[in-house]
C-alpha cells in the first residue's frame, strides 16, 4: 500500500501509535509528506481464541 497523496510506501512511514480495538488493531502512520493514515488490522477469529490477524487496510486519511 502507498500514500494516496504522494505515493510513498506506507510500510516505510513513521508509526505514530497503535491501539487494540474490538475489531483488531488500529495504527496511525505519518507519511514523509506529512499525511496521517489510519489502518485497521482486523481479527479473523475470536479475540479469545487468538485467531489470526488480517493484513492492514486503510481506514481513513487525516489531512
PDB file of N, CA and C in Angstrom:
ATOM      1  N   UNK A   1       0.826  -1.172   0.000  1.00  0.00           N
ATOM      2  CA  UNK A   1       0.000   0.000   0.000  1.00  0.00           C
ATOM      3  C   UNK A   1       0.880   1.249   0.000  1.00  0.00           C
ATOM      4  N   UNK A   2       0.347   2.290  -0.585  1.00  0.00           N
ATOM      5  CA  UNK A   2       1.088   3.547  -0.707  1.00  0.00           C
ATOM      6  C   UNK A   2       0.226   4.713  -0.238  1.00  0.00           C
ATOM      7  N   UNK A   3       0.890   5.785   0.120  1.00  0.00           N
ATOM      8  CA  UNK A   3       0.212   7.022   0.495  1.00  0.00           C
ATOM      9  C   UNK A   3      -0.580   7.512  -0.712  1.00  0.00           C
ATOM     10  N   UNK A   4      -1.826   7.856  -0.489  1.00  0.00           N
ATOM     11  CA  UNK A   4      -2.653   8.320  -1.602  1.00  0.00           C
ATOM     12  C   UNK A   4      -2.288   9.736  -2.028  1.00  0.00           C
ATOM     13  N   UNK A   5      -1.564  10.451  -1.184  1.00  0.00           N
ATOM     14  CA  UNK A   5      -1.166  11.823  -1.504  1.00  0.00           C
ATOM     15  C   UNK A   5       0.115  11.867  -2.339  1.00  0.00           C
ATOM     16  N   UNK A   6       1.164  11.134  -1.900  1.00  0.00           N
ATOM     17  CA  UNK A   6       2.468  11.251  -2.568  1.00  0.00           C
ATOM     18  C   UNK A   6       2.991   9.932  -3.148  1.00  0.00           C
ATOM     19  N   UNK A   7       2.367   8.802  -2.794  1.00  0.00           N
ATOM     20  CA  UNK A   7       2.792   7.524  -3.333  1.00  0.00           C
ATOM     21  C   UNK A   7       3.887   6.813  -2.542  1.00  0.00           C
ATOM     22  N   UNK A   8       4.311   7.382  -1.406  1.00  0.00           N
ATOM     23  CA  UNK A   8       5.353   6.767  -0.579  1.00  0.00           C
ATOM     24  C   UNK A   8       4.812   5.463   0.011  1.00  0.00           C
ATOM     25  N   UNK A   9       5.620   4.390   0.075  1.00  0.00           N
ATOM     26  CA  UNK A   9       5.147   3.117   0.652  1.00  0.00           C
ATOM     27  C   UNK A   9       4.779   3.288   2.132  1.00  0.00           C
ATOM     28  N   UNK A  10       3.559   2.893   2.499  1.00  0.00           N
ATOM     29  CA  UNK A  10       3.115   3.042   3.883  1.00  0.00           C
ATOM     30  C   UNK A  10       3.952   2.220   4.852  1.00  0.00           C
ATOM     31  N   UNK A  11       4.543   1.130   4.386  1.00  0.00           N
ATOM     32  CA  UNK A  11       5.388   0.309   5.251  1.00  0.00           C
ATOM     33  C   UNK A  11       6.638   1.068   5.695  1.00  0.00           C
ATOM     34  N   UNK A  12       6.998   2.116   4.971  1.00  0.00           N
ATOM     35  CA  UNK A  12       8.195   2.890   5.298  1.00  0.00           C
ATOM     36  C   UNK A  12       7.867   4.210   5.995  1.00  0.00           C
ATOM     37  N   UNK A  13       6.623   4.363   6.429  1.00  0.00           N
ATOM     38  CA  UNK A  13       6.224   5.579   7.128  1.00  0.00           C
ATOM     39  C   UNK A  13       6.429   5.420   8.624  1.00  0.00           C
ATOM     40  N   UNK A  14       6.377   6.539   9.345  1.00  0.00           N
ATOM     41  CA  UNK A  14       6.582   6.535  10.791  1.00  0.00           C
ATOM     42  C   UNK A  14       5.320   6.034  11.502  1.00  0.00           C
ATOM     43  N   UNK A  15       5.484   5.038  12.360  1.00  0.00           N
ATOM     44  CA  UNK A  15       4.378   4.554  13.176  1.00  0.00           C
ATOM     45  C   UNK A  15       4.217   5.514  14.351  1.00  0.00           C
ATOM     46  N   UNK A  16       3.076   6.186  14.419  1.00  0.00           N
ATOM     47  CA  UNK A  16       2.819   7.163  15.473  1.00  0.00           C
ATOM     48  C   UNK A  16       2.261   6.460  16.704  1.00  0.00           C
ATOM     49  N   UNK A  17       1.254   5.591  16.515  1.00  0.00           N
ATOM     50  CA  UNK A  17       0.695   4.835  17.630  1.00  0.00           C
ATOM     51  C   UNK A  17      -0.132   3.665  17.119  1.00  0.00           C
ATOM     52  N   UNK A  18      -0.355   2.689  17.990  1.00  0.00           N
ATOM     53  CA  UNK A  18      -1.180   1.521  17.705  1.00  0.00           C
ATOM     54  C   UNK A  18      -2.057   1.259  18.917  1.00  0.00           C
ATOM     55  N   UNK A  19      -3.327   0.952  18.656  1.00  0.00           N
ATOM     56  CA  UNK A  19      -4.281   0.692  19.733  1.00  0.00           C
ATOM     57  C   UNK A  19      -5.097  -0.547  19.411  1.00  0.00           C
ATOM     58  N   UNK A  20      -5.353  -1.371  20.420  1.00  0.00           N
ATOM     59  CA  UNK A  20      -6.211  -2.539  20.254  1.00  0.00           C
ATOM     60  C   UNK A  20      -7.662  -2.083  20.338  1.00  0.00           C
ATOM     61  N   UNK A  21      -8.488  -2.609  19.441  1.00  0.00           N
ATOM     62  CA  UNK A  21      -9.923  -2.331  19.467  1.00  0.00           C
ATOM     63  C   UNK A  21     -10.666  -3.662  19.407  1.00  0.00           C
ATOM     64  N   UNK A  22     -11.984  -3.614  19.477  1.00  0.00           N
ATOM     65  CA  UNK A  22     -12.777  -4.841  19.392  1.00  0.00           C
ATOM     66  C   UNK A  22     -12.692  -5.473  18.007  1.00  0.00           C
ATOM     67  N   UNK A  23     -12.303  -4.702  16.992  1.00  0.00           N
ATOM     68  CA  UNK A  23     -12.200  -5.210  15.625  1.00  0.00           C
ATOM     69  C   UNK A  23     -10.791  -5.605  15.228  1.00  0.00           C
ATOM     70  N   UNK A  24      -9.807  -5.255  16.028  1.00  0.00           N
ATOM     71  CA  UNK A  24      -8.418  -5.565  15.697  1.00  0.00           C
ATOM     72  C   UNK A  24      -7.500  -4.498  16.252  1.00  0.00           C
ATOM     73  N   UNK A  25      -6.471  -4.132  15.489  1.00  0.00           N
ATOM     74  CA  UNK A  25      -5.517  -3.114  15.900  1.00  0.00           C
ATOM     75  C   UNK A  25      -5.595  -1.926  14.954  1.00  0.00           C
ATOM     76  N   UNK A  26      -5.692  -0.729  15.505  1.00  0.00           N
ATOM     77  CA  UNK A  26      -5.704   0.500  14.725  1.00  0.00           C
ATOM     78  C   UNK A  26      -4.325   1.125  14.830  1.00  0.00           C
ATOM     79  N   UNK A  27      -3.737   1.463  13.691  1.00  0.00           N
ATOM     80  CA  UNK A  27      -2.416   2.094  13.650  1.00  0.00           C
ATOM     81  C   UNK A  27      -2.515   3.443  12.965  1.00  0.00           C
ATOM     82  N   UNK A  28      -1.821   4.411  13.525  1.00  0.00           N
ATOM     83  CA  UNK A  28      -1.719   5.749  12.947  1.00  0.00           C
ATOM     84  C   UNK A  28      -0.296   5.893  12.421  1.00  0.00           C
ATOM     85  N   UNK A  29      -0.146   6.195  11.123  1.00  0.00           N
ATOM     86  CA  UNK A  29       1.165   6.311  10.499  1.00  0.00           C
ATOM     87  C   UNK A  29       1.311   7.675   9.845  1.00  0.00           C
ATOM     88  N   UNK A  30       2.485   8.293   9.986  1.00  0.00           N
ATOM     89  CA  UNK A  30       2.768   9.598   9.382  1.00  0.00           C
ATOM     90  C   UNK A  30       3.677   9.384   8.177  1.00  0.00           C
ATOM     91  N   UNK A  31       3.236   9.858   7.037  1.00  0.00           N
ATOM     92  CA  UNK A  31       3.999   9.736   5.793  1.00  0.00           C
ATOM     93  C   UNK A  31       5.077  10.814   5.729  1.00  0.00           C
ATOM     94  N   UNK A  32       6.002  10.661   4.806  1.00  0.00           N
ATOM     95  CA  UNK A  32       7.055  11.647   4.570  1.00  0.00           C
ATOM     96  C   UNK A  32       6.466  12.995   4.149  1.00  0.00           C
ATOM     97  N   UNK A  33       5.292  12.977   3.516  1.00  0.00           N
ATOM     98  CA  UNK A  33       4.655  14.220   3.069  1.00  0.00           C
ATOM     99  C   UNK A  33       3.861  14.891   4.191  1.00  0.00           C
ATOM    100  N   UNK A  34       3.758  14.229   5.348  1.00  0.00           N
ATOM    101  CA  UNK A  34       3.060  14.804   6.486  1.00  0.00           C
ATOM    102  C   UNK A  34       1.653  14.283   6.715  1.00  0.00           C
ATOM    103  N   UNK A  35       1.120  13.538   5.775  1.00  0.00           N
ATOM    104  CA  UNK A  35      -0.229  12.989   5.928  1.00  0.00           C
ATOM    105  C   UNK A  35      -0.243  11.888   6.981  1.00  0.00           C
ATOM    106  N   UNK A  36      -1.346  11.802   7.720  1.00  0.00           N
ATOM    107  CA  UNK A  36      -1.546  10.729   8.684  1.00  0.00           C
ATOM    108  C   UNK A  36      -2.541   9.753   8.078  1.00  0.00           C
ATOM    109  N   UNK A  37      -2.202   8.468   8.087  1.00  0.00           N
ATOM    110  CA  UNK A  37      -3.086   7.418   7.598  1.00  0.00           C
ATOM    111  C   UNK A  37      -3.449   6.527   8.770  1.00  0.00           C
ATOM    112  N   UNK A  38      -4.720   6.164   8.858  1.00  0.00           N
ATOM    113  CA  UNK A  38      -5.185   5.244   9.889  1.00  0.00           C
ATOM    114  C   UNK A  38      -5.425   3.906   9.218  1.00  0.00           C
ATOM    115  N   UNK A  39      -4.852   2.832   9.793  1.00  0.00           N
ATOM    116  CA  UNK A  39      -5.015   1.494   9.252  1.00  0.00           C
ATOM    117  C   UNK A  39      -5.645   0.601  10.307  1.00  0.00           C
ATOM    118  N   UNK A  40      -6.488  -0.332   9.863  1.00  0.00           N
ATOM    119  CA  UNK A  40      -7.086  -1.327  10.749  1.00  0.00           C
ATOM    120  C   UNK A  40      -6.574  -2.695  10.357  1.00  0.00           C
ATOM    121  N   UNK A  41      -5.999  -3.394  11.311  1.00  0.00           N
ATOM    122  CA  UNK A  41      -5.575  -4.773  11.124  1.00  0.00           C
ATOM    123  C   UNK A  41      -6.645  -5.609  11.823  1.00  0.00           C
ATOM    124  N   UNK A  42      -7.562  -6.186  11.028  1.00  0.00           N
ATOM    125  CA  UNK A  42      -8.740  -6.846  11.572  1.00  0.00           C
ATOM    126  C   UNK A  42      -8.434  -8.246  12.103  1.00  0.00           C
ATOM    127  N   UNK A  43      -9.222  -8.648  13.111  1.00  0.00           N
ATOM    128  CA  UNK A  43      -9.164 -10.018  13.626  1.00  0.00           C
ATOM    129  C   UNK A  43      -9.948 -10.907  12.667  1.00  0.00           C
ATOM    130  N   UNK A  44      -9.431 -12.093  12.385  1.00  0.00           N
ATOM    131  CA  UNK A  44     -10.170 -13.076  11.584  1.00  0.00           C
ATOM    132  C   UNK A  44     -10.922 -14.042  12.474  1.00  0.00           C
ATOM    133  N   UNK A  45     -10.419 -14.256  13.674  1.00  0.00           N
ATOM    134  CA  UNK A  45     -11.066 -15.168  14.603  1.00  0.00           C
ATOM    135  C   UNK A  45     -11.474 -14.411  15.849  1.00  0.00           C
ATOM    136  N   UNK A  46     -11.976 -15.154  16.795  1.00  0.00           N
ATOM    137  CA  UNK A  46     -12.364 -14.545  18.059  1.00  0.00           C
ATOM    138  C   UNK A  46     -11.131 -14.055  18.793  1.00  0.00           C
ATOM    139  N   UNK A  47     -11.249 -12.917  19.475  1.00  0.00           N
ATOM    140  CA  UNK A  47     -10.125 -12.393  20.247  1.00  0.00           C
ATOM    141  C   UNK A  47      -9.741 -13.355  21.354  1.00  0.00           C
ATOM    142  N   UNK A  48     -10.717 -14.095  21.879  1.00  0.00           N
ATOM    143  CA  UNK A  48     -10.437 -15.068  22.941  1.00  0.00           C
ATOM    144  C   UNK A  48      -9.672 -16.275  22.418  1.00  0.00           C
ATOM    145  N   UNK A  49      -9.825 -16.576  21.154  1.00  0.00           N
ATOM    146  CA  UNK A  49      -9.154 -17.724  20.562  1.00  0.00           C
ATOM    147  C   UNK A  49      -7.782 -17.356  20.023  1.00  0.00           C
ATOM    148  N   UNK A  50      -7.449 -16.087  20.042  1.00  0.00           N
ATOM    149  CA  UNK A  50      -6.162 -15.666  19.497  1.00  0.00           C
ATOM    150  C   UNK A  50      -6.069 -15.930  18.014  1.00  0.00           C
ATOM    151  N   UNK A  51      -7.176 -15.730  17.318  1.00  0.00           N
ATOM    152  CA  UNK A  51      -7.232 -16.002  15.886  1.00  0.00           C
ATOM    153  C   UNK A  51      -6.264 -15.143  15.097  1.00  0.00           C
ATOM    154  N   UNK A  52      -5.980 -15.531  13.862  1.00  0.00           N
ATOM    155  CA  UNK A  52      -5.041 -14.770  13.033  1.00  0.00           C
ATOM    156  C   UNK A  52      -5.570 -13.378  12.745  1.00  0.00           C
ATOM    157  N   UNK A  53      -4.672 -12.518  12.378  1.00  0.00           N
ATOM    158  CA  UNK A  53      -4.998 -11.128  12.093  1.00  0.00           C
ATOM    159  C   UNK A  53      -4.801 -10.879  10.606  1.00  0.00           C
ATOM    160  N   UNK A  54      -5.745 -10.186   9.999  1.00  0.00           N
ATOM    161  CA  UNK A  54      -5.647  -9.876   8.574  1.00  0.00           C
ATOM    162  C   UNK A  54      -4.614  -8.798   8.336  1.00  0.00           C
ATOM    163  N   UNK A  55      -4.226  -8.634   7.094  1.00  0.00           N
ATOM    164  CA  UNK A  55      -3.295  -7.574   6.739  1.00  0.00           C
ATOM    165  C   UNK A  55      -3.935  -6.203   6.927  1.00  0.00           C
ATOM    166  N   UNK A  56      -3.122  -5.163   6.978  1.00  0.00           N
ATOM    167  CA  UNK A  56      -3.675  -3.824   7.201  1.00  0.00           C
ATOM    168  C   UNK A  56      -4.465  -3.327   6.006  1.00  0.00           C
ATOM    169  N   UNK A  57      -5.436  -2.508   6.299  1.00  0.00           N
ATOM    170  CA  UNK A  57      -6.169  -1.836   5.235  1.00  0.00           C
ATOM    171  C   UNK A  57      -6.372  -0.403   5.660  1.00  0.00           C
ATOM    172  N   UNK A  58      -6.299   0.545   4.735  1.00  0.00           N
ATOM    173  CA  UNK A  58      -6.514   1.938   5.099  1.00  0.00           C
ATOM    174  C   UNK A  58      -7.948   2.139   5.558  1.00  0.00           C
ATOM    175  N   UNK A  59      -8.127   2.910   6.583  1.00  0.00           N
ATOM    176  CA  UNK A  59      -9.451   3.212   7.091  1.00  0.00           C
ATOM    177  C   UNK A  59      -9.811   4.651   6.760  1.00  0.00           C
ATOM    178  N   UNK A  60      -8.902   5.567   7.049  1.00  0.00           N
ATOM    179  CA  UNK A  60      -9.185   6.978   6.876  1.00  0.00           C
ATOM    180  C   UNK A  60      -7.863   7.729   6.779  1.00  0.00           C
ATOM    181  N   UNK A  61      -7.857   8.779   6.033  1.00  0.00           N
ATOM    182  CA  UNK A  61      -6.660   9.608   5.919  1.00  0.00           C
ATOM    183  C   UNK A  61      -6.962  10.964   6.492  1.00  0.00           C
ATOM    184  N   UNK A  62      -6.165  11.402   7.439  1.00  0.00           N
ATOM    185  CA  UNK A  62      -6.321  12.731   8.018  1.00  0.00           C
ATOM    186  C   UNK A  62      -5.444  13.717   7.273  1.00  0.00           C
ATOM    187  N   UNK A  63      -5.906  14.936   7.132  1.00  0.00           N
ATOM    188  CA  UNK A  63      -5.098  15.944   6.453  1.00  0.00           C
ATOM    189  C   UNK A  63      -4.548  16.933   7.444  1.00  0.00           C
TER     190      UNK A  63
END
